[in-house]
PDB file of C-alpha atoms in Angstrom:
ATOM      1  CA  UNK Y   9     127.898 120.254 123.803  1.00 82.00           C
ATOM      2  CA  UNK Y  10     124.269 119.295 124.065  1.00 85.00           C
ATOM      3  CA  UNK Y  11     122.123 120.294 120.985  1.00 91.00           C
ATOM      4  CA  UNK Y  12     119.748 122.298 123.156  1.00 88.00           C
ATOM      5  CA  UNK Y  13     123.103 124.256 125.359  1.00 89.00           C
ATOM      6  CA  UNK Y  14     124.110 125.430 122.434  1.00 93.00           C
ATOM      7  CA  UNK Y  15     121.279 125.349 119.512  1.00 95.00           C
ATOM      8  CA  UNK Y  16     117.647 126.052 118.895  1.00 95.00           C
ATOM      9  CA  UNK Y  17     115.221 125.074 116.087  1.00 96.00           C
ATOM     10  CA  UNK Y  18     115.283 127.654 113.360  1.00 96.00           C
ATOM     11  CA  UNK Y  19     112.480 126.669 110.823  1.00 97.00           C
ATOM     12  CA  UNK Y  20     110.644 123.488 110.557  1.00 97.00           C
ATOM     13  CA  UNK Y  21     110.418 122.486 114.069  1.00 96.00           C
ATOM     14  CA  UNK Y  22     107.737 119.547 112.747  1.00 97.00           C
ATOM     15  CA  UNK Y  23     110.552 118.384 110.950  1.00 98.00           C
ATOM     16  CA  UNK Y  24     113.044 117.601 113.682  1.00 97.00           C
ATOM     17  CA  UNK Y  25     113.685 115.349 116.607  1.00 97.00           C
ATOM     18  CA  UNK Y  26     116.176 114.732 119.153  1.00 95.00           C
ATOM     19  CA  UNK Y  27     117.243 111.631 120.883  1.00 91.00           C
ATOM     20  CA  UNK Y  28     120.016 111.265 123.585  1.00 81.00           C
ATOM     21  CA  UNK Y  29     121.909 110.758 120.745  1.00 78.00           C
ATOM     22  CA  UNK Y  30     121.674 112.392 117.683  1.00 93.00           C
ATOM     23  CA  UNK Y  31     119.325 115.481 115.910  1.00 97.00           C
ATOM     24  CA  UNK Y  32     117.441 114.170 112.799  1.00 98.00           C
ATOM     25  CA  UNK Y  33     116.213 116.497 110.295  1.00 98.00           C
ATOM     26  CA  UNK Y  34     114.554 115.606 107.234  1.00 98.00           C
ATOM     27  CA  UNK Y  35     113.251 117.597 104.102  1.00 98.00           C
ATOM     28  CA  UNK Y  36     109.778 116.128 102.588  1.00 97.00           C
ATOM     29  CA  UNK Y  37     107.371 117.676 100.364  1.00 96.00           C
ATOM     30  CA  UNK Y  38     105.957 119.842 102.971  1.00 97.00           C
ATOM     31  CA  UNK Y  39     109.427 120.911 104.618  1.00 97.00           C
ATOM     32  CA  UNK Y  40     112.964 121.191 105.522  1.00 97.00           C
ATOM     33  CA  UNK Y  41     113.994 121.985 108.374  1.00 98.00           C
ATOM     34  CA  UNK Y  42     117.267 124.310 109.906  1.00 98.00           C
ATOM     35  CA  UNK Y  43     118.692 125.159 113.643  1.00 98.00           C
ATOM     36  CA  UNK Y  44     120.852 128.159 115.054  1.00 97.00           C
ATOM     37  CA  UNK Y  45     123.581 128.635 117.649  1.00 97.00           C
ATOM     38  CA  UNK Y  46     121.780 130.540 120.432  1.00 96.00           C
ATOM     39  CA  UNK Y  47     125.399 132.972 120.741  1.00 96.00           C
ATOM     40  CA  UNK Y  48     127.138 134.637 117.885  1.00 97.00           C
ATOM     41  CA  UNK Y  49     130.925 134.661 117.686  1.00 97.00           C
ATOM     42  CA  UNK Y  50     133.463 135.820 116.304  1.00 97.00           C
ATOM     43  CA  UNK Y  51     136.211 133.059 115.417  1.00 96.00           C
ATOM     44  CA  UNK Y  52     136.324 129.626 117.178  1.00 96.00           C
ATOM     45  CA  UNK Y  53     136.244 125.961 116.572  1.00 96.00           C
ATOM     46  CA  UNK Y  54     132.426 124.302 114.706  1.00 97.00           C
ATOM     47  CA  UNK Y  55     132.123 121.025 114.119  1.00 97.00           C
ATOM     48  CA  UNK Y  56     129.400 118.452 114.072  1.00 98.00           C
ATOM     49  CA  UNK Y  57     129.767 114.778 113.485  1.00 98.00           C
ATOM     50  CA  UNK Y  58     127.148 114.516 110.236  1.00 98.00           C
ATOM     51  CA  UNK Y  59     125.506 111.113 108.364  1.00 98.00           C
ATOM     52  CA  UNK Y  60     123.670 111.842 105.053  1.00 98.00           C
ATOM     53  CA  UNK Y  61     120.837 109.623 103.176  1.00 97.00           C
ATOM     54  CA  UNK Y  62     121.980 106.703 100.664  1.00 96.00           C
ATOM     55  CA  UNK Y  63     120.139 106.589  97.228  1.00 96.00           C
ATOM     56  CA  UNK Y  64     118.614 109.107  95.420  1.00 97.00           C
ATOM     57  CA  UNK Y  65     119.605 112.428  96.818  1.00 97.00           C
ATOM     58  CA  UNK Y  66     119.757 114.870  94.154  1.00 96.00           C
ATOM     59  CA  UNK Y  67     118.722 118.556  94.719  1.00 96.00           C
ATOM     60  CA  UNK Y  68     119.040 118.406  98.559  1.00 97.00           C
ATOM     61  CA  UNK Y  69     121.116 120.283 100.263  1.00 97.00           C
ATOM     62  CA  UNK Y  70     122.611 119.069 103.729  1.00 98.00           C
ATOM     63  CA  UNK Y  71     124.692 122.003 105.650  1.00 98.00           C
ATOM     64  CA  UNK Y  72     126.271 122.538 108.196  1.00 98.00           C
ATOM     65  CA  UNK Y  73     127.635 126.546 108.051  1.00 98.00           C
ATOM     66  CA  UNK Y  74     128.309 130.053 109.968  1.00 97.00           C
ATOM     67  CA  UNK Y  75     126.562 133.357 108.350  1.00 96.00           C
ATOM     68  CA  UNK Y  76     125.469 136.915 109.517  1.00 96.00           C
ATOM     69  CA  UNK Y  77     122.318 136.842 106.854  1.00 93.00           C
ATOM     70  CA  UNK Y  78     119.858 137.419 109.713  1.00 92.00           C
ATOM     71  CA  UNK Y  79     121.800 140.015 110.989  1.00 92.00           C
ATOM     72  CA  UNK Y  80     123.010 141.660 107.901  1.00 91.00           C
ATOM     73  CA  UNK Y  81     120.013 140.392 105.133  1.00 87.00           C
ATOM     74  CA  UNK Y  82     121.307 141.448 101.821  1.00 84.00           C
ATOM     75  CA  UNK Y  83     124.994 142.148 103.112  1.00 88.00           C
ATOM     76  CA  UNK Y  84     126.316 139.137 104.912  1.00 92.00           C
ATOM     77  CA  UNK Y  85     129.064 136.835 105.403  1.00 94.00           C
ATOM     78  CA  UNK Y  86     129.269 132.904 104.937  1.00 95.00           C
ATOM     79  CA  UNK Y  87     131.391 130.072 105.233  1.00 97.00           C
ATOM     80  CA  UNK Y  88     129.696 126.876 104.328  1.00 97.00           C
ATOM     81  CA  UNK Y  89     129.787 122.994 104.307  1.00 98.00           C
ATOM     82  CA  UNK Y  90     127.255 121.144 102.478  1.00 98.00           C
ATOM     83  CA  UNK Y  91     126.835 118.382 100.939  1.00 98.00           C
ATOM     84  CA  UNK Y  92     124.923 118.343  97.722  1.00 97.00           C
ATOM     85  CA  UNK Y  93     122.944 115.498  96.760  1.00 96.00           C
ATOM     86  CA  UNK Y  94     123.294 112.952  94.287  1.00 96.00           C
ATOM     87  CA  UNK Y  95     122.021 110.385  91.951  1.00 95.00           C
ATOM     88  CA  UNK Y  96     121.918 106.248  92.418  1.00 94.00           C
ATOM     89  CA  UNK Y  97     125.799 105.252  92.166  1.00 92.00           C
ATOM     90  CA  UNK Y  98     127.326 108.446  92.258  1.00 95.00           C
ATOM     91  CA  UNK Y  99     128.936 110.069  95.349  1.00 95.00           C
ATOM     92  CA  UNK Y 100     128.207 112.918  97.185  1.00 97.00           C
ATOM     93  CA  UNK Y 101     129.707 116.430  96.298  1.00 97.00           C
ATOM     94  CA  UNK Y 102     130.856 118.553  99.725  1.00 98.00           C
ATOM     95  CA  UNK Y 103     130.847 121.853  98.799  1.00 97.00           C
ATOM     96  CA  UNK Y 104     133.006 124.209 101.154  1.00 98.00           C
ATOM     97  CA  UNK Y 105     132.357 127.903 100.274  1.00 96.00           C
ATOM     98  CA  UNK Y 106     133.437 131.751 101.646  1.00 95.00           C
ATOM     99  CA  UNK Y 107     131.120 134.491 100.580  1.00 91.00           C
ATOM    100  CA  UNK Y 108     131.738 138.120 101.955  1.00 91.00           C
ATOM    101  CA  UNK Y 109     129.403 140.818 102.629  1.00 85.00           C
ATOM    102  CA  UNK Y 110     127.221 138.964 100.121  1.00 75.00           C
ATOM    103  CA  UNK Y 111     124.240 140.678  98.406  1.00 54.00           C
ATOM    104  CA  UNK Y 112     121.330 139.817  97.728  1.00 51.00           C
ATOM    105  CA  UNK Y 113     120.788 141.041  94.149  1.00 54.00           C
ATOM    106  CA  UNK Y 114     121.950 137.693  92.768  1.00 60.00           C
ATOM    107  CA  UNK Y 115     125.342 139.018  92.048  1.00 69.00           C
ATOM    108  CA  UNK Y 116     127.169 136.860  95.272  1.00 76.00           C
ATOM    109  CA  UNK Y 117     130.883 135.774  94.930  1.00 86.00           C
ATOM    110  CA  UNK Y 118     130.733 132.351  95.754  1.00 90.00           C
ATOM    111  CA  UNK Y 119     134.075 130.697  96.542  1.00 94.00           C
ATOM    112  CA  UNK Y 120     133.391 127.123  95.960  1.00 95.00           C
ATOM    113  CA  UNK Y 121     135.979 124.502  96.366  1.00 97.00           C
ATOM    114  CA  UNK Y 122     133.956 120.862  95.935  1.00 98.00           C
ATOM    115  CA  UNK Y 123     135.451 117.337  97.167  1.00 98.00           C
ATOM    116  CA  UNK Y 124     134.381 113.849  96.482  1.00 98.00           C
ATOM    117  CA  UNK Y 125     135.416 112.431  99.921  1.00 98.00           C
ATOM    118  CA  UNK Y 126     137.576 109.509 100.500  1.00 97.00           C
ATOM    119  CA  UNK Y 127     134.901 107.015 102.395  1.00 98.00           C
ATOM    120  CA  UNK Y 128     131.036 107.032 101.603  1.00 97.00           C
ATOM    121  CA  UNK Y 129     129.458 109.993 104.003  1.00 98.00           C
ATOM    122  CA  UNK Y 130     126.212 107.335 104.080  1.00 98.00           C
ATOM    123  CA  UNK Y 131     127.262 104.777 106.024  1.00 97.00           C
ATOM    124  CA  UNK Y 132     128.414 106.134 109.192  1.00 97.00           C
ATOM    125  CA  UNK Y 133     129.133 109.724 111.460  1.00 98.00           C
ATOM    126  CA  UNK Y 134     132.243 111.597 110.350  1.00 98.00           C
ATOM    127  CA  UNK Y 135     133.130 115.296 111.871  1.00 98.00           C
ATOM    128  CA  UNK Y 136     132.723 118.008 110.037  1.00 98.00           C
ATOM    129  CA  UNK Y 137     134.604 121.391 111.260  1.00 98.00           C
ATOM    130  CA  UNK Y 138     135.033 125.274 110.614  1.00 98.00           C
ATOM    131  CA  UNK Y 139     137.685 126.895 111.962  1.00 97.00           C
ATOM    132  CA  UNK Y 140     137.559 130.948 111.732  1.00 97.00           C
ATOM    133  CA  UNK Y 141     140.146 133.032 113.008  1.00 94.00           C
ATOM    134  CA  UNK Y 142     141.138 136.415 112.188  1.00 93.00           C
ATOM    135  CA  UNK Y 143     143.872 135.181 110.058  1.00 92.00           C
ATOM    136  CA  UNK Y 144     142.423 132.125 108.230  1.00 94.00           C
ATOM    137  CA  UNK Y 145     139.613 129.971 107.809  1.00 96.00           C
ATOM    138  CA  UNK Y 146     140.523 125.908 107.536  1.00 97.00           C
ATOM    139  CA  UNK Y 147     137.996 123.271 106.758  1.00 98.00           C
ATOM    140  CA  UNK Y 148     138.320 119.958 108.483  1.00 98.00           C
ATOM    141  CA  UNK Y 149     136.996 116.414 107.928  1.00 98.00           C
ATOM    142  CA  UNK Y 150     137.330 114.039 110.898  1.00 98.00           C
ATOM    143  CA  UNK Y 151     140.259 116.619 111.993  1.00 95.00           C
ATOM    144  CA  UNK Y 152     142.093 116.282 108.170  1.00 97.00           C
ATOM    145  CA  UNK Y 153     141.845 119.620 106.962  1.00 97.00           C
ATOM    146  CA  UNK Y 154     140.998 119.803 103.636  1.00 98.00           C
ATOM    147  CA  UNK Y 155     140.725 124.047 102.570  1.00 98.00           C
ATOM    148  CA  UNK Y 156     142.776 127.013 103.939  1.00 96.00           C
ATOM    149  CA  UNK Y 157     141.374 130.322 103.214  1.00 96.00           C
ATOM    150  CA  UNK Y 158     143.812 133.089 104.246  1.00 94.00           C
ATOM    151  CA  UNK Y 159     143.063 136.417 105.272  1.00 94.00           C
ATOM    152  CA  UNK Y 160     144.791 138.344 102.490  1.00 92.00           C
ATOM    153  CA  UNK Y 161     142.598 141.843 102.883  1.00 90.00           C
ATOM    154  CA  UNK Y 162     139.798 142.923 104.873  1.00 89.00           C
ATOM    155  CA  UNK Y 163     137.828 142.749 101.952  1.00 89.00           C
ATOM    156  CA  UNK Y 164     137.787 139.110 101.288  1.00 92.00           C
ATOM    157  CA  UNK Y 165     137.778 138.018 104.300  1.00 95.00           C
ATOM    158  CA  UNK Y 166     134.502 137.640 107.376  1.00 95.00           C
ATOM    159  CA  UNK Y 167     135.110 139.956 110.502  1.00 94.00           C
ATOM    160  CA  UNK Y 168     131.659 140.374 111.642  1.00 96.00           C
ATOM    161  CA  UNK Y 169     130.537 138.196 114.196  1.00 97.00           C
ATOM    162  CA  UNK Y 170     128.499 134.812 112.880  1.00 97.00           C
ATOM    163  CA  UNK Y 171     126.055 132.052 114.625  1.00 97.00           C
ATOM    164  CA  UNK Y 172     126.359 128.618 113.286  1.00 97.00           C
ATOM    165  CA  UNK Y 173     123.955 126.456 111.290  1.00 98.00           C
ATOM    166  CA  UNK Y 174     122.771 123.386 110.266  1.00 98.00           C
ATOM    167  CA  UNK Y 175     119.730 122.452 107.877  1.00 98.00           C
ATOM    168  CA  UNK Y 176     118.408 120.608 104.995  1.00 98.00           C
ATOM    169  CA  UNK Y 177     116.225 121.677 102.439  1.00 97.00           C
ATOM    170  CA  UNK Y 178     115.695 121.797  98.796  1.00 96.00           C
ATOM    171  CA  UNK Y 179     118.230 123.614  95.837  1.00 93.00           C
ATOM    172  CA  UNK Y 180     116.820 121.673  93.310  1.00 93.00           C
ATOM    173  CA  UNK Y 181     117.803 124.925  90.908  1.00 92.00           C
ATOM    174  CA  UNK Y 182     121.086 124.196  91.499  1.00 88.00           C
ATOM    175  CA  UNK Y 183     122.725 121.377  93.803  1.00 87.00           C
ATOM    176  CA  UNK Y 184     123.070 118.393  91.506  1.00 90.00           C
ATOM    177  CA  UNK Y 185     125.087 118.868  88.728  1.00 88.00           C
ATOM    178  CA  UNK Y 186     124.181 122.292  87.929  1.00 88.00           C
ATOM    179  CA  UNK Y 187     120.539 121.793  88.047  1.00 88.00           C
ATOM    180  CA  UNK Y 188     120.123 119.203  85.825  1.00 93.00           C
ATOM    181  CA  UNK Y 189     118.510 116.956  88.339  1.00 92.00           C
ATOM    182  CA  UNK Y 190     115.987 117.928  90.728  1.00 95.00           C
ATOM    183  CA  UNK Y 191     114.527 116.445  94.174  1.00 96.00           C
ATOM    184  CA  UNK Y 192     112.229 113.261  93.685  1.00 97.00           C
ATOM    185  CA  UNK Y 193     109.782 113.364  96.629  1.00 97.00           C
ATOM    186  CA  UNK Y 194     108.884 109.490  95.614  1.00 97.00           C
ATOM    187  CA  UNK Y 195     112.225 109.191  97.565  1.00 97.00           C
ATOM    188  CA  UNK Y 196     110.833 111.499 100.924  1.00 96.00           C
ATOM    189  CA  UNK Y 197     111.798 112.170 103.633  1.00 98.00           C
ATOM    190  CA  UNK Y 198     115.209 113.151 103.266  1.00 97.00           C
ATOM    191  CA  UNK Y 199     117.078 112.663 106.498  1.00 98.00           C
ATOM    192  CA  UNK Y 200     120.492 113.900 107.724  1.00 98.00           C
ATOM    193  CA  UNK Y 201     121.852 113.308 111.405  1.00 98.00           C
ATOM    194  CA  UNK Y 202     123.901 115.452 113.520  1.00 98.00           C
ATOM    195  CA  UNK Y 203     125.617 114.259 116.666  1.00 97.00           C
ATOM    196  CA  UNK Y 204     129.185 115.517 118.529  1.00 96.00           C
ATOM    197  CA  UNK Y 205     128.210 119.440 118.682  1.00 96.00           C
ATOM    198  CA  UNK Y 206     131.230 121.394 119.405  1.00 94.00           C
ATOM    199  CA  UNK Y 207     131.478 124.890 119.617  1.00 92.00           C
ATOM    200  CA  UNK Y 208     134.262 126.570 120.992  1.00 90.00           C
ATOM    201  CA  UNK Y 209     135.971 130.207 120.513  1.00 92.00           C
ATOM    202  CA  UNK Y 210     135.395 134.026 121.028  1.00 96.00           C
ATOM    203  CA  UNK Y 211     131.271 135.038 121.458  1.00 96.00           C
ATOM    204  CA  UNK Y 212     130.694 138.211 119.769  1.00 96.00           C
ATOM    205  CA  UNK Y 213     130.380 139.577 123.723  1.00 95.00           C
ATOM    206  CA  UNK Y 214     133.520 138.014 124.822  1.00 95.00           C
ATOM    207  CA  UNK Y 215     136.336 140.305 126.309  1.00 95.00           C
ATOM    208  CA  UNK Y 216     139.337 141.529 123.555  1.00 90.00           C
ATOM    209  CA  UNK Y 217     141.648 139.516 125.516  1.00 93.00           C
ATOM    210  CA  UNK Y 218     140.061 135.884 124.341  1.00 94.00           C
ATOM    211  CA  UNK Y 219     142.665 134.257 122.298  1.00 91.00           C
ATOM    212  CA  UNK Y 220     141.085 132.679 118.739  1.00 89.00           C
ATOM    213  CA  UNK Y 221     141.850 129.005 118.746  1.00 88.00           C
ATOM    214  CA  UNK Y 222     143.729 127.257 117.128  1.00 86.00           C
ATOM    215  CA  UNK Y 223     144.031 124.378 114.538  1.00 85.00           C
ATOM    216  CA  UNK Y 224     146.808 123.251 115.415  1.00 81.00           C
ATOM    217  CA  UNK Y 225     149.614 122.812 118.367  1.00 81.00           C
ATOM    218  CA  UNK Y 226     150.981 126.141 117.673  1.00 78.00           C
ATOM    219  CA  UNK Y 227     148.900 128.888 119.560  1.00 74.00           C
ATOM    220  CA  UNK Y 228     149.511 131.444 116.858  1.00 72.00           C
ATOM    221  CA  UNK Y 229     147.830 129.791 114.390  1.00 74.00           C
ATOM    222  CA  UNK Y 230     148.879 127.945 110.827  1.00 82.00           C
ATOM    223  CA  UNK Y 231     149.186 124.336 110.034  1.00 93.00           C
ATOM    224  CA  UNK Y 232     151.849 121.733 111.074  1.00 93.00           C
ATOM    225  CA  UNK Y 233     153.686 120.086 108.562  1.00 94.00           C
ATOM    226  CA  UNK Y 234     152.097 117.201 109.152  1.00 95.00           C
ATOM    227  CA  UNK Y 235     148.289 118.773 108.450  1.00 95.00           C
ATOM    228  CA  UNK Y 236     149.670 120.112 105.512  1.00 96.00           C
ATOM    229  CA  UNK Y 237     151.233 117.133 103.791  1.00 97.00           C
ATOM    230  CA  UNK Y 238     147.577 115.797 104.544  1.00 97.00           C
ATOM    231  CA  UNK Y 239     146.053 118.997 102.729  1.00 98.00           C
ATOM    232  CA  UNK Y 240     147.897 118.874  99.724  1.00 97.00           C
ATOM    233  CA  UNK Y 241     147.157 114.811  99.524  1.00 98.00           C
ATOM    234  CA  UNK Y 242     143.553 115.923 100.171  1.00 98.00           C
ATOM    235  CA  UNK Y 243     143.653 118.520  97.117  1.00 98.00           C
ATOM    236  CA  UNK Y 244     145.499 116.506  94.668  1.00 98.00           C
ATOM    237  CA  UNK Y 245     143.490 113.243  94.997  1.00 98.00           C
ATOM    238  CA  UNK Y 246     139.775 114.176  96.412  1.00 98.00           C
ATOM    239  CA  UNK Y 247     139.191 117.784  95.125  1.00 98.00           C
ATOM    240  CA  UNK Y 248     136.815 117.760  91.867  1.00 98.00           C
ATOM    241  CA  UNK Y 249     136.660 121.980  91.801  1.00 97.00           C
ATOM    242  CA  UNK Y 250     138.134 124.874  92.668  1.00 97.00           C
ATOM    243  CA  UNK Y 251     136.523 128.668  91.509  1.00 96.00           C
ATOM    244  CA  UNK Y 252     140.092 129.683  91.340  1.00 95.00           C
ATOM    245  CA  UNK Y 253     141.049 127.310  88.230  1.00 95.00           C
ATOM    246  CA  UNK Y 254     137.861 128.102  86.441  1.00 94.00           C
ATOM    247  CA  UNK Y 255     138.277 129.605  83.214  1.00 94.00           C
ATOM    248  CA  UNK Y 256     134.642 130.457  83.305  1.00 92.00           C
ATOM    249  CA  UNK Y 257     135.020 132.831  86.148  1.00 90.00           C
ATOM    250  CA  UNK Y 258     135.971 136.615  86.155  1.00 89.00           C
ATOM    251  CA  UNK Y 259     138.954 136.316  88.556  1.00 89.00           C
ATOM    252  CA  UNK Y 260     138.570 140.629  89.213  1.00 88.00           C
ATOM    253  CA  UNK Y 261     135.713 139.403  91.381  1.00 87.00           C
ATOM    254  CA  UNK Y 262     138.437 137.047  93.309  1.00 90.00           C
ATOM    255  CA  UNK Y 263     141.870 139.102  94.033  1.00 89.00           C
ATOM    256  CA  UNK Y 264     142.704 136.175  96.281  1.00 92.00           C
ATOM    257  CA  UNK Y 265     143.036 133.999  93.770  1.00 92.00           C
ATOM    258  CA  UNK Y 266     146.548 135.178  92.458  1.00 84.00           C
ATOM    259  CA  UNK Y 267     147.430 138.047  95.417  1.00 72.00           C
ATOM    260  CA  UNK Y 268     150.341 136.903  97.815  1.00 63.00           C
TER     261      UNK Y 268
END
């Protein structure tokens, strides 16, 4: 779709322009900048083919995500990709995270898994895509999927309707390596492109009878053999964390982690 059939400008409209071919947004000392799906659904197909800025990144955050926070502020859902900046020479960190029914007293379950990617996200588009269905959320680059989160209980798991997102702006607190370095506005304006909208799936006001999509050729759902091989390869070679293996985190707080 066309940014404007399906999107609007959320927060720093001075800080983003459209040609016929792509949406720029850029983060300076002044502002970010984030957009919103005009419709709300409830599972479907997001992607967005994505470039990110070359050199000195760190403390930006470029994202590209569904969420209910407007909706539900304190109390919300999320499924996120972003990239977190970086440093000269090192690569960029995509972050893909689930939160449910979040709160806002600080105390959020974040379920970070991070990748280092297998090309350099700089130098040229590559798609980025959430699929949500009621039985599993996958995360796909350029159609490799690289995270399957399961539905194992209604409790860790988002079933209220969600727009989509995009925007950049400014974690310095936490993006680059915990913190430790922050944005550098000698480096401004930030700038991350979006181009090859798709949005497809179940609005929140569509009939019971629409059918979730799929990410794969089997209409009920689940991965081909195929798109799994290419997970697990994914995983074992590009994956730098995953909150399940962290001996740092209470895993009460994360039943999915070792429930069937």
């Amino acid at each position: 779709m066309s940014f404007y059939s399906g999107f609007r400008n959320l927060w720093g409209p001075g800080h983003q322009s459209l040609d016929q071919h792509a949406l720029t947004i850029w983060l300076d000392r002044t502002s970010g900048s984030g957009f919103k799906s005009v419709k709300p659904f409830r599972s479907g197909y997001f992607g967005a083919s994505i470039k990110v800025q070359p050199g000195y990144t760190a403390g930006v955050i470029t994202a590209f995500y569904l969420s209910n926070n407007e909706a539900h502020p304190g109390f919300h859902d999320e499924v996120d990709i972003e990239f977190l900046g970086t440093t000269f020479g090192k690569p960029y960190t995509l972050q893909t995270n689930v939160y449910i029914r979040g709160s806002g007293d600080g105390k959020i379950i974040g379920r970070e898994m991070k990748f280092h990617l297998w090309f350099d996200p700089t130098k040229d588009f590559h798609h980025y895509a959430i699929l949500w269905s009621p039985r599993e959320i996958i995360f796909l680059v350029d159609d490799v999927p690289i995270r399957r989160y399961p539905r194992k209980s209604a409790a860790t798991f988002p079933l209220r309707p969600m727009w989509v997102y995009g925007s950049i702006w400014d974690a310095s607190s936490w993006a680059t390596e915990d913190g430790k370095y922050k944005a550098d506005y000698r480096y401004q304006p930030f700038v991350a492109k979006y181009t090859n909208f798709k949005a497809g799936g179940c609005t929140a006001y569509a009939p019971a009878w629409c059918r979730p999509v799929s990410a794969s050729p089997f209409r009920s759902g689940g991965l081909t053999r195929q798109q799994r091989r290419a997970m697990r390869w994914v995983q074992r070679y590009h994956m730098v964390y995953n909150y399940c293996k962290d001996p740092k985190r209470n895993h009460a707080l994360t039943p999915e982690c070792w429930s069937k």
